[in-house]
PDB file of C-alpha atoms in Angstrom:
ATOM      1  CA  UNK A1027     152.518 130.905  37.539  1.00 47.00           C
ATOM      2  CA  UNK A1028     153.999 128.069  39.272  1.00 44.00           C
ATOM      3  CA  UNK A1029     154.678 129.832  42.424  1.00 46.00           C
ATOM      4  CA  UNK A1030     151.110 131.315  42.150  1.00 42.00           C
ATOM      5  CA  UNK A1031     150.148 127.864  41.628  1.00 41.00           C
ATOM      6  CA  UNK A1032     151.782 126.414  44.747  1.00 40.00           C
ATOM      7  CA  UNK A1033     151.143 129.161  47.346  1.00 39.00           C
ATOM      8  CA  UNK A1034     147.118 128.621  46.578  1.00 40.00           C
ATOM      9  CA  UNK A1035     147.724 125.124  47.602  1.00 38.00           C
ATOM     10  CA  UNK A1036     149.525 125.925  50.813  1.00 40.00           C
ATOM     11  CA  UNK A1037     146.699 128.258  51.237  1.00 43.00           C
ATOM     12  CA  UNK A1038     144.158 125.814  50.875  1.00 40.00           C
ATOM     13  CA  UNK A1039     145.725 123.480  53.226  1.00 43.00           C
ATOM     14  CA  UNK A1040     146.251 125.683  56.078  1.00 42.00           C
ATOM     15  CA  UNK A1041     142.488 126.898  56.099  1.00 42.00           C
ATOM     16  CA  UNK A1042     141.442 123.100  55.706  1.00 39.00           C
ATOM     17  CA  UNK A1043     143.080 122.090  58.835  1.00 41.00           C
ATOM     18  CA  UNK A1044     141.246 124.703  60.666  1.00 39.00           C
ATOM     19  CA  UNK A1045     137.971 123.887  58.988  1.00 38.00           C
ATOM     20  CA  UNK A1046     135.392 121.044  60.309  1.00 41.00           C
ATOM     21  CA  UNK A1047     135.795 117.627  58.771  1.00 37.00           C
ATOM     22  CA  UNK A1048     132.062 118.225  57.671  1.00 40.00           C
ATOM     23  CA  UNK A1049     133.348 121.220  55.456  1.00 41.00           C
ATOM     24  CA  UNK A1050     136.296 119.525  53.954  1.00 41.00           C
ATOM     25  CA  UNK A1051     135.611 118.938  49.786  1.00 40.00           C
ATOM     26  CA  UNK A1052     135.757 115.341  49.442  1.00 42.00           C
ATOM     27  CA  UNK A1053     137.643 116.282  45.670  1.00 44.00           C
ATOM     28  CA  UNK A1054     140.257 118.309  47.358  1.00 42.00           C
ATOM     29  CA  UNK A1055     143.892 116.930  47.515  1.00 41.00           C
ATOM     30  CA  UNK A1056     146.529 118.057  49.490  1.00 44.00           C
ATOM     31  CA  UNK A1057     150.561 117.993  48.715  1.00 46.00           C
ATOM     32  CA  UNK A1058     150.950 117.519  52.599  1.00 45.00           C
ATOM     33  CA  UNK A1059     153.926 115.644  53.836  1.00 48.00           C
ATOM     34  CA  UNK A1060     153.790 112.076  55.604  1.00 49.00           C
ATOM     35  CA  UNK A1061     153.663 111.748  59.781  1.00 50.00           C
ATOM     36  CA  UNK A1062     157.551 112.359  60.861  1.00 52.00           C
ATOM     37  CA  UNK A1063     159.036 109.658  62.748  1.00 53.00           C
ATOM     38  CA  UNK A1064     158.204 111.822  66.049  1.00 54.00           C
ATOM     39  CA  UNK A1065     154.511 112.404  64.982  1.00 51.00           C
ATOM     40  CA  UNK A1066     154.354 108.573  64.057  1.00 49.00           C
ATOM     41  CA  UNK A1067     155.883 107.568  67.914  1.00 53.00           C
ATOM     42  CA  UNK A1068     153.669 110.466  69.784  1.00 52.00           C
ATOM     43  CA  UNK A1069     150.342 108.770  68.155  1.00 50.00           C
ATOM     44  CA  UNK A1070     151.388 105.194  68.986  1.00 52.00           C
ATOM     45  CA  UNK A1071     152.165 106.288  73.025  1.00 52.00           C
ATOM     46  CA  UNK A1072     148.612 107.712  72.837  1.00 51.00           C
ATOM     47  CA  UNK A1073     146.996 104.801  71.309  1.00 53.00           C
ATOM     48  CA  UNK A1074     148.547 102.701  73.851  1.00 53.00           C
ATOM     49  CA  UNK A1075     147.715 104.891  76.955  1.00 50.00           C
ATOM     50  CA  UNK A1076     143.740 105.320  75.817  1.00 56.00           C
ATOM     51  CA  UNK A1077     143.131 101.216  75.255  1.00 59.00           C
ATOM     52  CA  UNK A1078     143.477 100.902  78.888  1.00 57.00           C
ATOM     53  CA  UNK A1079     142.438 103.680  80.144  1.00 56.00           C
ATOM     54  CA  UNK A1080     138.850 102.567  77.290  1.00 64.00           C
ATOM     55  CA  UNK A1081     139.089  99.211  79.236  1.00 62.00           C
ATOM     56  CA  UNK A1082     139.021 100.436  82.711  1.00 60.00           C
ATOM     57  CA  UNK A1083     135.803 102.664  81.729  1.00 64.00           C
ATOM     58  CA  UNK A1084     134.097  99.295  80.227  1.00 67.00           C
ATOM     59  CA  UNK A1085     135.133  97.416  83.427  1.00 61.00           C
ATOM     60  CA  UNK A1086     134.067 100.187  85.822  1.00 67.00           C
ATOM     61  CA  UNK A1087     130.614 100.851  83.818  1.00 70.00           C
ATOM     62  CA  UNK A1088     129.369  97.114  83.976  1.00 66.00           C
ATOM     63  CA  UNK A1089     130.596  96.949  87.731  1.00 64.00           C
ATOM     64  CA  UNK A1090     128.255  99.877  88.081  1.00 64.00           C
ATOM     65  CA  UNK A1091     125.301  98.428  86.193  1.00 66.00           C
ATOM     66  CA  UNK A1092     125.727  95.183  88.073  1.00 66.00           C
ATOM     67  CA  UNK A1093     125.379  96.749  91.530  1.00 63.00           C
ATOM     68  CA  UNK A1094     122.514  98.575  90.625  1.00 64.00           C
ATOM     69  CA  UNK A1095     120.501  96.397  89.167  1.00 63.00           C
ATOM     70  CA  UNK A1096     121.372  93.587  91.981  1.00 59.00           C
ATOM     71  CA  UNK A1097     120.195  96.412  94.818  1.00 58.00           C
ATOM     72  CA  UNK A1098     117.256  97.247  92.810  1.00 55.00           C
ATOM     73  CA  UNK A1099     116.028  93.586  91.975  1.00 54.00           C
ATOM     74  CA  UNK A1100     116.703  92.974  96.048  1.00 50.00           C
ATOM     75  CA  UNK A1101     114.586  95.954  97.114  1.00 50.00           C
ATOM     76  CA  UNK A1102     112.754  95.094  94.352  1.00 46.00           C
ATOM     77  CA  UNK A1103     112.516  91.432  96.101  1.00 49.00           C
ATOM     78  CA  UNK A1104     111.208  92.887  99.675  1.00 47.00           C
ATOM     79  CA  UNK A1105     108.551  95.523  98.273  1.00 48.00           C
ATOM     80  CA  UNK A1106     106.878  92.982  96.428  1.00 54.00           C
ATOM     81  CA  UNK A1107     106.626  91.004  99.534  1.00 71.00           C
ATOM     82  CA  UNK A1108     104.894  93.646 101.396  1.00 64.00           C
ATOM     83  CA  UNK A1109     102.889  94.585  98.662  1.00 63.00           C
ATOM     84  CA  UNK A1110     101.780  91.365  98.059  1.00 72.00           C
ATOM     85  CA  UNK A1111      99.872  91.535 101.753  1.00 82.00           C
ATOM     86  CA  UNK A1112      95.919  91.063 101.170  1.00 81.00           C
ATOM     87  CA  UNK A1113      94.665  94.513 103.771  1.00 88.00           C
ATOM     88  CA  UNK A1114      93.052  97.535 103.866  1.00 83.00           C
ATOM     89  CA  UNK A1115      95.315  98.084 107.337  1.00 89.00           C
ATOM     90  CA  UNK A1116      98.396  99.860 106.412  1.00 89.00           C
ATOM     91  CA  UNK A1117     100.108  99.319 109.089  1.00 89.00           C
ATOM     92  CA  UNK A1118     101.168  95.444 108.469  1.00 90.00           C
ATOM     93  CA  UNK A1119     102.919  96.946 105.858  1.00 86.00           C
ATOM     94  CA  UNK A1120     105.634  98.524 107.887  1.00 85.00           C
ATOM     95  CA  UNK A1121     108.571  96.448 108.218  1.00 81.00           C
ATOM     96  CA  UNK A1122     108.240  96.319 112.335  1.00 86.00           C
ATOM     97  CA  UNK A1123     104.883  93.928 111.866  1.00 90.00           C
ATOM     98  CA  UNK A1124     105.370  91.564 108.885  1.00 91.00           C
ATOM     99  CA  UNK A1125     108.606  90.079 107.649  1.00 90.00           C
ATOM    100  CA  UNK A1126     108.926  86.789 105.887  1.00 91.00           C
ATOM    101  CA  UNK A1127     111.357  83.635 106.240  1.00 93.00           C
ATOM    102  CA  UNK A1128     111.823  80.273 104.163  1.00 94.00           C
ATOM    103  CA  UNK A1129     109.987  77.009 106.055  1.00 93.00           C
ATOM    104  CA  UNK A1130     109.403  73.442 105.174  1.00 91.00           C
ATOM    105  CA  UNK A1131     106.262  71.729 106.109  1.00 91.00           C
ATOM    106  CA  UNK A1132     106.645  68.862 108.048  1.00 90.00           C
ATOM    107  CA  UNK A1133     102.899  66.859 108.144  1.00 86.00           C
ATOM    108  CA  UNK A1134     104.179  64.835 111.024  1.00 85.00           C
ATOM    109  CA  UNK A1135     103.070  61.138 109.829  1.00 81.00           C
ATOM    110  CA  UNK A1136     105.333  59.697 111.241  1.00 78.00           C
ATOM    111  CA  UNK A1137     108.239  60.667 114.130  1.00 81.00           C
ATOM    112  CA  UNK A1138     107.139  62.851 116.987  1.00 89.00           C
ATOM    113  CA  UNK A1139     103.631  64.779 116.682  1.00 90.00           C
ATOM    114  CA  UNK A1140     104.195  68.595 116.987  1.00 93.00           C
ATOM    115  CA  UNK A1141     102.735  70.061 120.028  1.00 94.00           C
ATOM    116  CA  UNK A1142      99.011  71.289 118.489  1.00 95.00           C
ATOM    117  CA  UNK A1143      98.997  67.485 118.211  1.00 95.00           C
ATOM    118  CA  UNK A1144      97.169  64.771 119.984  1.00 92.00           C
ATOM    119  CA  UNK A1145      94.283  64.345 122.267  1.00 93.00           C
ATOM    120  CA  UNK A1146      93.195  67.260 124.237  1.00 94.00           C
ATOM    121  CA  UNK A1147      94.964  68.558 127.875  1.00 94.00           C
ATOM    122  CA  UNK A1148      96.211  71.521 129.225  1.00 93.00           C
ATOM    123  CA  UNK A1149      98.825  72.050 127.401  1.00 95.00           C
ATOM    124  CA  UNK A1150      97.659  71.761 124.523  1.00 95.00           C
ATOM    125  CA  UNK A1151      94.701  73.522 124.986  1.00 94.00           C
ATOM    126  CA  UNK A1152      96.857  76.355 126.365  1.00 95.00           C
ATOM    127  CA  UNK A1153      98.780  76.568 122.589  1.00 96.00           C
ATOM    128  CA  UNK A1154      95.381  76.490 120.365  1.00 95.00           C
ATOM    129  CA  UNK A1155      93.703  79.294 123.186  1.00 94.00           C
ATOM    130  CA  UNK A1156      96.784  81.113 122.939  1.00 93.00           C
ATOM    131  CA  UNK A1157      96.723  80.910 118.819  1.00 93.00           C
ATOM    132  CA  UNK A1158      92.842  81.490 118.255  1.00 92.00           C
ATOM    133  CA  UNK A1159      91.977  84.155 120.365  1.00 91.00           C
ATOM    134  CA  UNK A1160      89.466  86.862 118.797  1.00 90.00           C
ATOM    135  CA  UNK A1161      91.562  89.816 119.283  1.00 92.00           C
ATOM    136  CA  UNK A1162      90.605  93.644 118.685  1.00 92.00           C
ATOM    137  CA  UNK A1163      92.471  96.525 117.551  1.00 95.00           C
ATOM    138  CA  UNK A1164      91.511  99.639 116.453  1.00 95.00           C
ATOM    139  CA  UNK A1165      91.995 101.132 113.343  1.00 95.00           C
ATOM    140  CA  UNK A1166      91.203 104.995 111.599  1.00 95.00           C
ATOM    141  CA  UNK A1167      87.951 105.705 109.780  1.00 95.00           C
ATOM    142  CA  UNK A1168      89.688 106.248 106.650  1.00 95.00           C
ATOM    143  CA  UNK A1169      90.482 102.164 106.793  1.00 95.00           C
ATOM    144  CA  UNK A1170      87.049 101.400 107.438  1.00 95.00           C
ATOM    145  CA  UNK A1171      86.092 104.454 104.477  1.00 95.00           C
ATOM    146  CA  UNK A1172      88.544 102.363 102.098  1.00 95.00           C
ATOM    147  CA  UNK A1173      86.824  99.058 102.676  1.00 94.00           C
ATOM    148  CA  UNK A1174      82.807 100.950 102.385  1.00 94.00           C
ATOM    149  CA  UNK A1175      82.839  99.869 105.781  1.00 94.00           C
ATOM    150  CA  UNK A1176      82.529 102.877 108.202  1.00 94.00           C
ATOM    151  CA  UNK A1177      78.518 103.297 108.535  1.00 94.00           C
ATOM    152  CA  UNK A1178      77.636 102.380 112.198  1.00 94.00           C
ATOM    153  CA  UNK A1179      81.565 101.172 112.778  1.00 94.00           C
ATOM    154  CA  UNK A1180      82.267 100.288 116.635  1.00 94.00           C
ATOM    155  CA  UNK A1181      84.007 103.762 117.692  1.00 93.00           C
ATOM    156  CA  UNK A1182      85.944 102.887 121.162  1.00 92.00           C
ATOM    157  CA  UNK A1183      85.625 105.334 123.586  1.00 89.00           C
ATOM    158  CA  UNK A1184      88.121 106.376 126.748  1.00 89.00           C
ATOM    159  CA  UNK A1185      87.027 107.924 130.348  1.00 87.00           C
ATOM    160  CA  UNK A1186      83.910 109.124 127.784  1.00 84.00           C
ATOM    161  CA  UNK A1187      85.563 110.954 125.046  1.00 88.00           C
ATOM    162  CA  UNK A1188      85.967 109.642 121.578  1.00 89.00           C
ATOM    163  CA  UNK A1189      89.579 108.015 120.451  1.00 92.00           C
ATOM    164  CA  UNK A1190      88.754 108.270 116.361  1.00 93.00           C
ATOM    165  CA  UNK A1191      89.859 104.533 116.739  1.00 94.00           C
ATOM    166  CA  UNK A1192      87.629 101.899 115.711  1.00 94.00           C
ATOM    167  CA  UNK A1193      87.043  97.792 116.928  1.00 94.00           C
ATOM    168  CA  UNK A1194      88.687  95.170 114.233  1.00 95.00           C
ATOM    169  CA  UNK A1195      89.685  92.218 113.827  1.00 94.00           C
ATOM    170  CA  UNK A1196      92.015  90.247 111.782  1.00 95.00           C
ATOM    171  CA  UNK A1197      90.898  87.374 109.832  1.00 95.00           C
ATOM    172  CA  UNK A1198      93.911  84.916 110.684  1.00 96.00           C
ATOM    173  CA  UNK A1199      92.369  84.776 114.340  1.00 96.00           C
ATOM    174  CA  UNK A1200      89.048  84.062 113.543  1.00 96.00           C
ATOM    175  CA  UNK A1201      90.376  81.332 110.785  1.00 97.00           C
ATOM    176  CA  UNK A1202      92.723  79.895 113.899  1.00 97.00           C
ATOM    177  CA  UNK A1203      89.809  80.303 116.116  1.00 96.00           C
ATOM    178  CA  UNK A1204      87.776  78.167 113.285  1.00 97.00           C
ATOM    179  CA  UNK A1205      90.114  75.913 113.197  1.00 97.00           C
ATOM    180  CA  UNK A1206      90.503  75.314 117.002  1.00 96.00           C
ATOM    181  CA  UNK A1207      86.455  74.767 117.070  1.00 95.00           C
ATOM    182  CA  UNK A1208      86.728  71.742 114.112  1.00 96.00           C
ATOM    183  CA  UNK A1209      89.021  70.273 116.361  1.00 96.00           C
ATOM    184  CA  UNK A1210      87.689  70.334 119.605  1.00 95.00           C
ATOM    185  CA  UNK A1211      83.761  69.441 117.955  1.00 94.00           C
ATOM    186  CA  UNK A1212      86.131  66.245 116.955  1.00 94.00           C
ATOM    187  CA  UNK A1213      86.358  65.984 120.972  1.00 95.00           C
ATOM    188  CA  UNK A1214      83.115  66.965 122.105  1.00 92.00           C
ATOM    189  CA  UNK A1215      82.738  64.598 124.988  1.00 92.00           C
ATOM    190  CA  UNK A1216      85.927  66.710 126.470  1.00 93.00           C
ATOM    191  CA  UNK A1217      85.080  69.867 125.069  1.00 93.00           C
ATOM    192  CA  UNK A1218      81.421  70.524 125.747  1.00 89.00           C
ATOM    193  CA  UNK A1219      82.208  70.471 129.361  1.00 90.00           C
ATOM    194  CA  UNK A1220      84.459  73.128 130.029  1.00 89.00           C
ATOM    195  CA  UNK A1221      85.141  75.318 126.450  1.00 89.00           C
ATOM    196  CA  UNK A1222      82.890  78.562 126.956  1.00 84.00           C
ATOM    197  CA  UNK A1223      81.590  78.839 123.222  1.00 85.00           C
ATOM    198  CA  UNK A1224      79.950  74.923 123.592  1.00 89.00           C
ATOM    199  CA  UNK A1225      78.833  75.772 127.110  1.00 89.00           C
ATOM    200  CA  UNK A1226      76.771  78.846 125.601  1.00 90.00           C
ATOM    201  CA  UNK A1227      75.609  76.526 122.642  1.00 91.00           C
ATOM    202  CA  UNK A1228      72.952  74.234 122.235  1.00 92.00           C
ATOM    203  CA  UNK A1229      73.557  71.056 120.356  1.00 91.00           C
ATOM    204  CA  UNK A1230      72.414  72.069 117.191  1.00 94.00           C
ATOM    205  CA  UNK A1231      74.021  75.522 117.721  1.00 93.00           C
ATOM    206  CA  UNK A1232      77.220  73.897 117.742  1.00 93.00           C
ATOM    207  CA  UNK A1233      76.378  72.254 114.154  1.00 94.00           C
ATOM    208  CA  UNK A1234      76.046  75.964 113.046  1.00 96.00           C
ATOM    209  CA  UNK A1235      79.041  76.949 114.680  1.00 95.00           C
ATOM    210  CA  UNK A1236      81.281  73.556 113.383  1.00 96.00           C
ATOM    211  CA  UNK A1237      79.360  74.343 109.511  1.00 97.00           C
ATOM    212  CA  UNK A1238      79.978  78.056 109.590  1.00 97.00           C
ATOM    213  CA  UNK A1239      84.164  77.128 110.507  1.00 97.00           C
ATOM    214  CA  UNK A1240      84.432  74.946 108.331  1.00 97.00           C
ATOM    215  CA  UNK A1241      82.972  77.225 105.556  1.00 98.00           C
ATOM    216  CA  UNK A1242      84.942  80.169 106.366  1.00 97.00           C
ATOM    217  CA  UNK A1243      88.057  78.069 105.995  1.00 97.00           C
ATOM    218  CA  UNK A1244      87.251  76.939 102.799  1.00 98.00           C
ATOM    219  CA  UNK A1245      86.643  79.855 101.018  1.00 97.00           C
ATOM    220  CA  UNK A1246      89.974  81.188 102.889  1.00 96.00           C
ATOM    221  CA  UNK A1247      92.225  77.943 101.492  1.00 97.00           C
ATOM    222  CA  UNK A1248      90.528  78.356  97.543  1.00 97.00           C
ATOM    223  CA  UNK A1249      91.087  82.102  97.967  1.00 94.00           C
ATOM    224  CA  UNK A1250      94.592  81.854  98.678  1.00 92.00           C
ATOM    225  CA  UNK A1251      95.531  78.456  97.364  1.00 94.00           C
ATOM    226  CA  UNK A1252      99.026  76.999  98.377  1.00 93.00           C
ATOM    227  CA  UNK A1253     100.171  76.473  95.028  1.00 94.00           C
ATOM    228  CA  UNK A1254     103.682  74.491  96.063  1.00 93.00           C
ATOM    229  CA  UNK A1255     103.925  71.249  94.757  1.00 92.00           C
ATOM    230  CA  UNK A1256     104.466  68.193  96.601  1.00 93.00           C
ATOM    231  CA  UNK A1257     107.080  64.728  95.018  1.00 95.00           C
ATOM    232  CA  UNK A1258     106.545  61.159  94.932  1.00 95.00           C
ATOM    233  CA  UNK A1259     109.178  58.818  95.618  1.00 96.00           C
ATOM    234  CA  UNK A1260     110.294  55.149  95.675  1.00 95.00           C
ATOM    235  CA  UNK A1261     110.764  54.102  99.730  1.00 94.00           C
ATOM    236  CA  UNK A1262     111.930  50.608 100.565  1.00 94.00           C
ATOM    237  CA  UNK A1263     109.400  50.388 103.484  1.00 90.00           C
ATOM    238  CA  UNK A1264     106.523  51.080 100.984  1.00 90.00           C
ATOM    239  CA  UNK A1265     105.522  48.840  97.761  1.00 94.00           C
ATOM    240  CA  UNK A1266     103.704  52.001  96.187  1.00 94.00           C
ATOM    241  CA  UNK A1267     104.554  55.591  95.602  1.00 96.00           C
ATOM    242  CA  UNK A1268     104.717  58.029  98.859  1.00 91.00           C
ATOM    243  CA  UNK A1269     104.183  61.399  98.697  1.00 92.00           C
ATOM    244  CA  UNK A1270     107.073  63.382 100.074  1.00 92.00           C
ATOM    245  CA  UNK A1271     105.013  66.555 101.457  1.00 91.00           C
ATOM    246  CA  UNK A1272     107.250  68.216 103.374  1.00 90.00           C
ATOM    247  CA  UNK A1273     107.528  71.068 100.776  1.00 91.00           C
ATOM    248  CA  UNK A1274     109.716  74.381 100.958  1.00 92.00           C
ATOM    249  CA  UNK A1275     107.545  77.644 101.690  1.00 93.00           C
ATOM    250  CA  UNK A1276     107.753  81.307 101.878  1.00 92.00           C
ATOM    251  CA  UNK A1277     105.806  82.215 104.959  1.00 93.00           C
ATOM    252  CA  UNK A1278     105.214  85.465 107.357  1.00 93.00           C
ATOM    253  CA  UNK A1279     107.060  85.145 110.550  1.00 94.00           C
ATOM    254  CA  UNK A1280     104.888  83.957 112.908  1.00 95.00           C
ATOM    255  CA  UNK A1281     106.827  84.818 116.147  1.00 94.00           C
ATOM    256  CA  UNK A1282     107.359  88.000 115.284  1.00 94.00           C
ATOM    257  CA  UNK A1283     103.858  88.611 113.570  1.00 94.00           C
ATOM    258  CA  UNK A1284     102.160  87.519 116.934  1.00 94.00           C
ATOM    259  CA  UNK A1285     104.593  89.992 119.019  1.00 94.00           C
ATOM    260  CA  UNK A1286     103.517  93.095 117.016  1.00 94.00           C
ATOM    261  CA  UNK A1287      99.632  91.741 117.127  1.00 95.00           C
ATOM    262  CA  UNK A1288      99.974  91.514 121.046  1.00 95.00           C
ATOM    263  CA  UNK A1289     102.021  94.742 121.047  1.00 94.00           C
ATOM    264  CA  UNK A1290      99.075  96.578 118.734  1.00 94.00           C
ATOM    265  CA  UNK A1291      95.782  94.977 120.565  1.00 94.00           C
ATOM    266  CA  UNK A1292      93.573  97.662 122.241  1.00 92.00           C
ATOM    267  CA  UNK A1293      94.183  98.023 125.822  1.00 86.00           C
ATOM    268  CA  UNK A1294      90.394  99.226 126.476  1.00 83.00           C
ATOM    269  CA  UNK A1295      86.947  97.603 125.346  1.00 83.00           C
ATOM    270  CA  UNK A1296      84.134  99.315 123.464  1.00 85.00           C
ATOM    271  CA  UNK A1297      80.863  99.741 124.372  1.00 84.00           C
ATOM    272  CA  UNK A1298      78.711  96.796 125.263  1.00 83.00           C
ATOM    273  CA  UNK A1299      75.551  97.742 124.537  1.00 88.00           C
ATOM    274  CA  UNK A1300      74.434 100.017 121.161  1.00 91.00           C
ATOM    275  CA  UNK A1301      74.578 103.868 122.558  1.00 86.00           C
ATOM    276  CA  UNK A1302      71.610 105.942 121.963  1.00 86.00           C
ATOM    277  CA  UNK A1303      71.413 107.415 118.710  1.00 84.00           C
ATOM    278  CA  UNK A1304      74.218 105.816 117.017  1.00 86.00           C
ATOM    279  CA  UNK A1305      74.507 105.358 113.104  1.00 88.00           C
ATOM    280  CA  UNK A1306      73.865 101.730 112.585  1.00 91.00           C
ATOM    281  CA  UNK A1307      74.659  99.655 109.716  1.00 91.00           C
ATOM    282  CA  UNK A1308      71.384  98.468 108.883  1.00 89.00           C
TER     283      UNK A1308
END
């Protein structure tokens, strides 16, 4: 009986070992023998071997997750940027015509004015001309569809055949050309003289022209508000507070905004006069 008894144990321990944890009876016992000394050493080499290797894995896996989320928040960075642009013209959104850089106003109080500064003369008439000229381009009807904008659109024709291009403008150049006309109505006595819009104006077609600028920039600085923020300091050569403006800004490239612009402006003019039986807007 006792062998019987005995080999049934051995039995029972054999087919446990080959049996899932899950399967094991949790009021089983087992006569098995302690870990020999060589069992005891093999398990200690591996637990020594697998902490490191464990390690390396953590150290590799946050390396990992720290390059992709820095990439992804720096694309992440750009896009936003772009998609941040207020137009219905997809192309500014191609990296070859906008791109953005880090400026800091300078209002020019005091030290030397910029060059759009001063009293009026050639050259700096030449700069404002240069900056507020009403320039065309010519966008797809599916830009002019997306903005409910394509009945009786300006269609610009070459050598008499249709180009599927249509006459724009940007905004920024009429705002600049705006501008340019507040400051030269604030030289008139120069101005009225020898600028072709006052020559073609009456005097109380100018007052239009100077209300309707001044308008357009107003809704344009309340619809995109510069919401940077501006410190007041102690100065020795002042008793009260002064207003330290020149502020830190994220701001399109000019330079290179104004190359693609010049690069993209239609090379031929539409028509002059309405053709005959156009679609008209109204």
């Amino acid at each position: 009986m006792a062998d019987s008894k005995y080999s049934k144990l051995g039995e029972t321990h054999q087919d446990s070992e080959r049996a899932p944890l899950s399967e094991a009876s949790s009021d089983t016992f087992h006569d098995e023998p302690l870990d020999s000394e060589d069992s005891l050493s093999r398990k200690r080499r591996a637990g020594r071997c697998q902490r490191p290797l464990q390690t390396l894995g953590l150290v590799l896996t946050s390396a990992v997750s720290f390059a992709i989320g820095f990439l992804s928040h720096s694309q992440l960075q750009v896009v936003d940027e772009r998609a941040c642009l207020d137009t219905a013209w997809d192309a500014l959104r191609e990296p070859d015509a906008v791109r953005f850089e880090t400026q800091h106003f300078n209002p020019r109080f005091t030290g030397a004015p910029s060059p759009y500064m001063g009293p009026p003369n050639e050259q700096v008439d030449k700069l404002w001309y240069d900056l507020s000229e009403l320039r065309n381009f010519g966008v797809g009807r599916s830009t002019l569809e997306s903005m409910n904008k394509s009945r009786g659109a300006v269609e610009f024709m070459k050598d008499g055949e249709h180009t599927g291009l249509f006459e724009a403008g940007m905004e920024v150049f009429h705002q600049l050309h705006c501008l340019n006309y507040v400051r030269m109505y604030s030289y008139m006595d120069y101005y009225e003289v020898i600028d072709f819009d006052m020559l073609a104006e009456s005097a109380e077609k100018r007052q239009e022209h100077k209300d309707h600028c001044i308008e357009t920039l107003r809704q344009s600085l309340m619809c995109h508000p510069d919401l940077n923020i501006y410190s007041y300091h102690w100065v020795s050569r002042h008793d009260q507070a002064w207003a330290n403006l020149q502020s830190r800004h994220r701001c399109v490239d000019w330079g290179h905004f104004h190359d693609w612009a010049q690069d993209n402006l239609m090379t031929y003019y539409p028509p002059k006069t309405r053709p005959e039986g156009v679609e008209v807007w109204e």
